[in-house]
């Protein structure tokens, strides 16, 4: 079974979270096959030449500048309706041969291995993630020294690339090869240049959630409760009239803030995140077709990257599944806790917790909701 996403990219998830996260550059060398299998040159060839990939899923850059879409796209029709922004593979490959870097944007939305990686990473980190891939011809440099407004993981899947990474002690040269991944915290200046062969690397962007954002969301209800009344006319001539009243209102606001239920605020943040991820239902068609035939011996598997967080609500449970929540009776909690701890199961494994009909109803619903998939 593949390693969890954060272990794969960092070497050890717990060490990364406790000692590396948001603090310093980190390098890890994995089994090359574990990373190259996520996106190969053949995969990129298929996307460029044998699919209907369109902008903005692709952009092309050269000499530090993004090229106009018209230089590598064309129009077409589908069912009599016009399509724009379709990649013209001949134009794109000609630009690449001339030294341009091809960027596959939002790869997590349409390339299944990267989709699974991002789904797992989001659950492990608790932060939204995305992925782009960069195909660079030999000896070329896509972008000059720059820094990103978010953390990134970078890993090489073909060729090699020389990275110039700037830290507190100056610039450091780091060679990325297949199997090597690198973590760069927000704001780390860097640039990269391909070596003697073509280079393909994937950049995972971590669109980190921040304390400021959490505080803004937590305080939004308190601020919204303040009456949206006019400021007194004439305060420019007599600012004290505004100063005294502002102090009174800030005091009242501070009292409200002091009574905020922080546990409820954190629960709301967890609920917000774990109901707003993109649906990830690879194989879902087969699951729908086999749903009614599921019995006590049907092998089921937790879908990778799908959370299952239980929040009590009176005698009911909210089950947070990533892109949605479902409402179930509270007496299902022991069975759901048992299921959460498993990677694979058959409904019969829940025999000590649920009667035959109840466990089949539960498992079929969780397959329909996407938490479980039928093992084929």
mmCIF file with all atom_site columns, C-alpha atoms in Angstrom, residues 63-64 99 101 134-148 154 156 160-166 172-176 182 184 188-195 199-203:
data_model
loop_
_atom_site.group_PDB
_atom_site.id
_atom_site.type_symbol
_atom_site.label_atom_id
_atom_site.label_alt_id
_atom_site.label_comp_id
_atom_site.label_asym_id
_atom_site.label_entity_id
_atom_site.label_seq_id
_atom_site.pdbx_PDB_ins_code
_atom_site.Cartn_x
_atom_site.Cartn_y
_atom_site.Cartn_z
_atom_site.occupancy
_atom_site.B_iso_or_equiv
_atom_site.pdbx_formal_charge
_atom_site.auth_seq_id
_atom_site.auth_comp_id
_atom_site.auth_asym_id
_atom_site.auth_atom_id
_atom_site.pdbx_PDB_model_num
ATOM 1  C CA . UNK A 1 63  ? 12.241 33.931 -20.524 1.00 0.00 ? 63  UNK A CA 1
ATOM 2  C CA . UNK A 1 64  ? 10.298 34.733 -17.362 1.00 0.00 ? 64  UNK A CA 1
ATOM 3  C CA . UNK A 1 99  ? 12.822 26.620 -24.928 1.00 0.00 ? 99  UNK A CA 1
ATOM 4  C CA . UNK A 1 101 ? 8.157  25.747 -20.148 1.00 0.00 ? 101 UNK A CA 1
ATOM 5  C CA . UNK A 1 134 ? 6.202  22.119 -14.954 1.00 0.00 ? 134 UNK A CA 1
ATOM 6  C CA . UNK A 1 135 ? 7.670  20.578 -18.104 1.00 0.00 ? 135 UNK A CA 1
ATOM 7  C CA . UNK A 1 136 ? 10.941 22.354 -18.904 1.00 0.00 ? 136 UNK A CA 1
ATOM 8  C CA . UNK A 1 137 ? 13.220 21.672 -21.908 1.00 0.00 ? 137 UNK A CA 1
ATOM 9  C CA . UNK A 1 138 ? 16.936 20.955 -21.380 1.00 0.00 ? 138 UNK A CA 1
ATOM 10 C CA . UNK A 1 139 ? 18.887 23.922 -20.035 1.00 0.00 ? 139 UNK A CA 1
ATOM 11 C CA . UNK A 1 140 ? 15.891 26.247 -19.826 1.00 0.00 ? 140 UNK A CA 1
ATOM 12 C CA . UNK A 1 141 ? 14.685 28.359 -16.923 1.00 0.00 ? 141 UNK A CA 1
ATOM 13 C CA . UNK A 1 142 ? 10.957 28.971 -16.627 1.00 0.00 ? 142 UNK A CA 1
ATOM 14 C CA . UNK A 1 143 ? 10.828 31.815 -14.110 1.00 0.00 ? 143 UNK A CA 1
ATOM 15 C CA . UNK A 1 144 ? 13.395 34.131 -12.492 1.00 0.00 ? 144 UNK A CA 1
ATOM 16 C CA . UNK A 1 145 ? 14.000 34.228 -8.727  1.00 0.00 ? 145 UNK A CA 1
ATOM 17 C CA . UNK A 1 146 ? 10.633 34.673 -7.024  1.00 0.00 ? 146 UNK A CA 1
ATOM 18 C CA . UNK A 1 147 ? 8.757  33.676 -3.885  1.00 0.00 ? 147 UNK A CA 1
ATOM 19 C CA . UNK A 1 148 ? 5.305  32.242 -3.380  1.00 0.00 ? 148 UNK A CA 1
ATOM 20 C CA . UNK A 1 154 ? 8.173  20.256 -4.992  1.00 0.00 ? 154 UNK A CA 1
ATOM 21 C CA . UNK A 1 156 ? 10.867 15.703 -9.482  1.00 0.00 ? 156 UNK A CA 1
ATOM 22 C CA . UNK A 1 160 ? 16.734 16.876 -12.990 1.00 0.00 ? 160 UNK A CA 1
ATOM 23 C CA . UNK A 1 161 ? 16.528 20.522 -12.077 1.00 0.00 ? 161 UNK A CA 1
ATOM 24 C CA . UNK A 1 162 ? 18.990 22.798 -10.296 1.00 0.00 ? 162 UNK A CA 1
ATOM 25 C CA . UNK A 1 163 ? 17.269 24.945 -7.697  1.00 0.00 ? 163 UNK A CA 1
ATOM 26 C CA . UNK A 1 164 ? 18.599 28.173 -6.276  1.00 0.00 ? 164 UNK A CA 1
ATOM 27 C CA . UNK A 1 165 ? 17.014 28.513 -2.836  1.00 0.00 ? 165 UNK A CA 1
ATOM 28 C CA . UNK A 1 166 ? 17.616 31.662 -0.796  1.00 0.00 ? 166 UNK A CA 1
ATOM 29 C CA . UNK A 1 172 ? 21.986 27.396 -1.757  1.00 0.00 ? 172 UNK A CA 1
ATOM 30 C CA . UNK A 1 173 ? 22.086 25.169 -4.859  1.00 0.00 ? 173 UNK A CA 1
ATOM 31 C CA . UNK A 1 174 ? 19.879 22.072 -4.584  1.00 0.00 ? 174 UNK A CA 1
ATOM 32 C CA . UNK A 1 175 ? 19.630 19.424 -7.307  1.00 0.00 ? 175 UNK A CA 1
ATOM 33 C CA . UNK A 1 176 ? 16.245 17.747 -7.563  1.00 0.00 ? 176 UNK A CA 1
ATOM 34 C CA . UNK A 1 182 ? 11.544 19.626 -1.198  1.00 0.00 ? 182 UNK A CA 1
ATOM 35 C CA . UNK A 1 184 ? 9.614  25.534 0.919   1.00 0.00 ? 184 UNK A CA 1
ATOM 36 C CA . UNK A 1 188 ? 11.210 31.452 0.352   1.00 0.00 ? 188 UNK A CA 1
ATOM 37 C CA . UNK A 1 189 ? 12.917 33.033 -2.724  1.00 0.00 ? 189 UNK A CA 1
ATOM 38 C CA . UNK A 1 190 ? 13.811 30.442 -5.359  1.00 0.00 ? 190 UNK A CA 1
ATOM 39 C CA . UNK A 1 191 ? 14.479 29.816 -9.033  1.00 0.00 ? 191 UNK A CA 1
ATOM 40 C CA . UNK A 1 192 ? 15.079 26.612 -10.997 1.00 0.00 ? 192 UNK A CA 1
ATOM 41 C CA . UNK A 1 193 ? 16.887 25.559 -14.165 1.00 0.00 ? 193 UNK A CA 1
ATOM 42 C CA . UNK A 1 194 ? 16.674 22.274 -16.053 1.00 0.00 ? 194 UNK A CA 1
ATOM 43 C CA . UNK A 1 195 ? 19.911 20.375 -16.644 1.00 0.00 ? 195 UNK A CA 1
ATOM 44 C CA . UNK A 1 199 ? 12.711 18.192 -16.573 1.00 0.00 ? 199 UNK A CA 1
ATOM 45 C CA . UNK A 1 200 ? 9.286  17.424 -15.171 1.00 0.00 ? 200 UNK A CA 1
ATOM 46 C CA . UNK A 1 201 ? 8.407  18.413 -11.636 1.00 0.00 ? 201 UNK A CA 1
ATOM 47 C CA . UNK A 1 202 ? 5.213  18.853 -9.646  1.00 0.00 ? 202 UNK A CA 1
ATOM 48 C CA . UNK A 1 203 ? 4.615  21.745 -7.262  1.00 0.00 ? 203 UNK A CA 1
#
